[in-house]
Amino acid sequence: LGHGSGGQLSAELLRDVVVPALGAAAAETVPEDAAVVAVDGLDLVISTDAFVVSPLFFPGGDIGVLAVHGTVNDVAMMGAVPLALTVAYVIEEGFPVADLRRVTASVGAAAAAAGVPVVTGDTKVVGRGAADGLFVTTTGLGRRLPGARVSAAFARPGDVVLLSGPIGAHGTTILSTREALGFEAEIVSDTRPLHRLVATMVAGAGPAIHVMRDPTRGGVASTLNEIAAAARVGIEIDEAAVTVPAPVAAACELLGLDPLHVANEGCLVAVVAPAAADALLALMRSTPEGRWAARLGSVVEEHPGRVVMHTLMGGRRVVDMLVGEQLPRIC
Amino acid sequence: MIGARVAHRIEVRGTVQGVGFRPFVCRLGRGLGLDGCVRNDGGVVVVEAAGSIEAMRALAARLRTDAPAQARVADVRVSALNGSAPATGTGFRVVRSTRRRPAGTGAEVGLIPPDLGTCDRCLTELFDPGDRRYRYAFLNCTDCGPRATIVDALPYDRVRTTMRRFDMCAACAAEYADPADRRFHAEPIACPACGPRLAWHATDHGPAAGGHGADALAAAEALIRRGGVVALKGLGGYQLVCDATDEAAVARLRIRKHRPAKPFAVMVSGLGAARRLAHVSAAEAALLTSVARPIVLLAPRPERPTAGSVAPGVPRIGLFLPNTPLHHLLLADLARPLVVTSGNVSDEPIAIDDADARRRLAGLADGFLGHDRVIRSRYDDSVARVVAGRPSLVRRARGYSPEPIGLPVAAPEPLLAVGGQLKHTFTVARDGTAIVGPHTGDLEQQATMEAFEANLARLSRVVGVTPRVVAHDLHPGYLSTRYAAALPVRGRIGVQHHHAHVASCAAEHGVTGRYIGVAYDGLGLGDDGTLWGGEVLVADLVSYRRVARFGRAPLPGGAAAVRRPARMALGYLFGGEPLDERSRAAVLRAAAPFLGRLPEREVATVRRMVAQGVNCPVASSAGRLFDAVAALLGLRDDATYEGEAAVALEALAGGHPAAPELPWRLVTRDDLIVYDPTATLLALLEALRDGTDPGLLAAGFHATVAAVTVALCAEVAARERLRTVCLSGGVMQNQSLVETVVAGLSGAGLEPLVNERVPGNDGGISYGQAAVAAARIRMDARG
Ligand SMILES: [Fe+3]
Ligand SMILES: [Mg+2]
Ligand SMILES: [Zn+2]
Ligand SMILES: [Zn+2]
């Protein structure tokens, strides 16, 4: 199994193995990170995520913070306000109690800061080697905001693609810390909750928002490719609009990484109706987490399923999903 | 006495349209006193004639023996004529074309003639003040002129070309209808009264003067004289043109094109002018003046009058001769060598559409010399060279594509081979015929993808091949592989990159049995999930077995290590395959000066990346070893274009023809013979440290790789009882390497073959895939 990096192979694993086993209903819809469940006339949103990050502690956060933000954001990307979280630990025997305390404190602090309470949870200890230190699973429950109806399949030609902030920091930080590559002092993860940004956007122009996604594993490139495939549209983006913090860019350069393929934990991609794009951009910039928001590009009828970037050099480059490890295509 | 009168129908197949074939048949029929007619029928020429047995026999024979120079007669089929025979004394004529079947359903491949360079007789007219086509930029005849670039559909007639919109004047119409005239059925026939005309368009930063015809040409020439860059609408696409002797002009073009170092091709007026810039052998002269008029890679003269920045630090300079009347006029008027390069930004395909060119080239050119003859299909300039005395293509496009190439094992059903990723071409094939589409470029450029899709759609429609099977590379990330995966076809056949390389060489030489395949390349995905590129295979068209390889090294940062050879050198130093533990530490010690001159942080990070295996795919590549050696010798730390470091290494080696080999060693790992470069690198670094001339070491390295190759082949040949060696892959573009290897293999009693009609680089991958796929389908069909 080489399916871990969140690109093409993860998508195939989901499509070929996981979804078919869960029944036809799930297979027919576009895969999203959260689901809407109608209960007594209320649109509830539910999402679950298992966190297996290594290292557990990294500049800008730890696995606890990530577990809270990740699920809060997955709920929020459905245009919902998160209401409650559950947390489950799978702990390898011998895992330091001090570290567990530290992670749990992070969970508490992150949940409090986000204003989303942790309402229940579970803890299991497994034998040595049966887990790698600590796995954290969170489930989030939320309620869809009035006027919000988003799906990757809703992107339409003419729509505008917005990006809420700089990219590349999280994945680069994790890699650098895990492998001790020496960039840890200069870069920090961008992990942060995005539900307030989402609430601001939905309140301002809810129906104009067609798609919201947080470009986590596989980066912005994978997210845009998923949208293009789900909606059968082309997407064109502008390299000039892609902001990569200078130290992150320098690290990516040395490591041979394309920032568009690197995981983020603190920004979102929105596909919106063109008439509302400027207003939404202004709203996003009025929030702390969206103050670097930019107009990334647009949805087009041409080249359905393909994402193309207008480069600084004046060319148009195909932006592909990552296929497993980065195998150079150069001959 | 006159013998009995017979009536026959004769079908002629091959490249028989657009080459003056019908006029030839008409003249032949009249000369033999036959009655009848000739016509184009789809892609076939059909003759219906009656006359004496002797005359009809002579006709059938001379259709082959006396055919026009550019025709390729593949098949002449004679049958009895059904229906009434032409009456005696009615004469012989060319009649209206017919279409034998709806396009796309045909059982036969229709053949589109490639473009032909201006012939001598047209050239004489061009510069004859008394001729009615004096200085007319679009003159042509049945022996020359545009073909593939203007064809909409077959059969090849004016109405199915972009010349349709020009109504012939009375004088042209008379020539077109006169069997005795050289322009009898010359489909793109034109003259100043009725044909296309030049037009000048200024850009914001260029001069406004201009207009049409002679004024337009004069405006362009004035601009070039002043050091400007002109976007010129050539035969198969726009070109950028400037004075090759004007350093400032060339430097400006480099900046605007974002092309800091990659050599520019230079157009010269004739062989004499070519010889002032480069050494031209008889074989090279023949290639330069051949009707395809390719860019020919030649050994430059050090004292050449072109600007230094035209082709800095390369072993060969690309020269070509004018291929259209327009180019002849420019070269004659300006009387100096001109840089003539593709009209595009970096790796994009050349512009062919006027509006698109104006948009894309606005920032590159100071003015546009265009015209109103539409370019239907994009054909960039071809690049060729002479290897071991024989012409060999490096880039196959204008003048060559879409001329068919045979397949040694016929394709039982129509197939498409989608090629690789860089230097992209595709191939459509059916039966024994493969048609390789023109070179486009790097598929990662959306414009190249679009060009690929458009070329494929048009070419398969025109030649009538609807693919039922698609062949593709094993690399899942190649955009061509993705394209193949989405295609609605009956079957898909994955072909390993280096098998496709060596098969391209075997197939064009008609090798159907087992052979030794040497694929020296940058990178291609192997069947074991690692990257390959220094491989010896025992192969036939259906399958292969890997028998030898180069030692492996990590690519720190993947593609980043390809763009930066210095990083590749670090990969060999820190992570080279541990085949010789004792020498490894010594290599690192000897590399201290190299390590010392690189940024400390880069060295530390790469060392850590290699140790941890972070984004470090592993490759057994010959191309990457050349890169690394170029960096270790201090030649290039970064490559601004593909192969730059290796090209610089070859250039540096050029002055030392008899350099001794460096030490080398073969070891065995997992039943493979492995060339361990450690000893070579150690000797090279120590000699460099001791002050040896880097040129001598560069040459010594070339000699080493050649010796290694000959030794590997000799061992495999003895073991497997084989003699034929097919040499292919991008590294085989290194002329001194390939010529040394060819000589060495011949000396060892083996029979080396190199690519000639398709490039040994990735431009030939699609043809190799097609050859393999055809053989596999055939084998499967037999069970
Ligand atoms: Fe290759
Ligand atoms: Mg998630
Ligand atoms: Zn001619
Ligand atoms: Zn005329």
PDB file of C-alpha atoms in Angstrom, chain B residues 134 221 386 436 627 642 729:
ATOM      1  CA  TYR B 134       9.733  37.107 -59.667  1.00  0.00           C
ATOM      2  CA  GLU B 221      14.022  43.219 -43.400  1.00  0.00           C
ATOM      3  CA  VAL B 386      24.856  12.519 -39.441  1.00  0.00           C
ATOM      4  CA  VAL B 436       4.369   9.355 -36.373  1.00  0.00           C
ATOM      5  CA  ASP B 627      24.936  15.346 -15.377  1.00  0.00           C
ATOM      6  CA  GLU B 642      17.141  19.547 -20.847  1.00  0.00           C
ATOM      7  CA  GLY B 729      17.639   6.721 -25.629  1.00  0.00           C
TER       8      GLY B 729
END
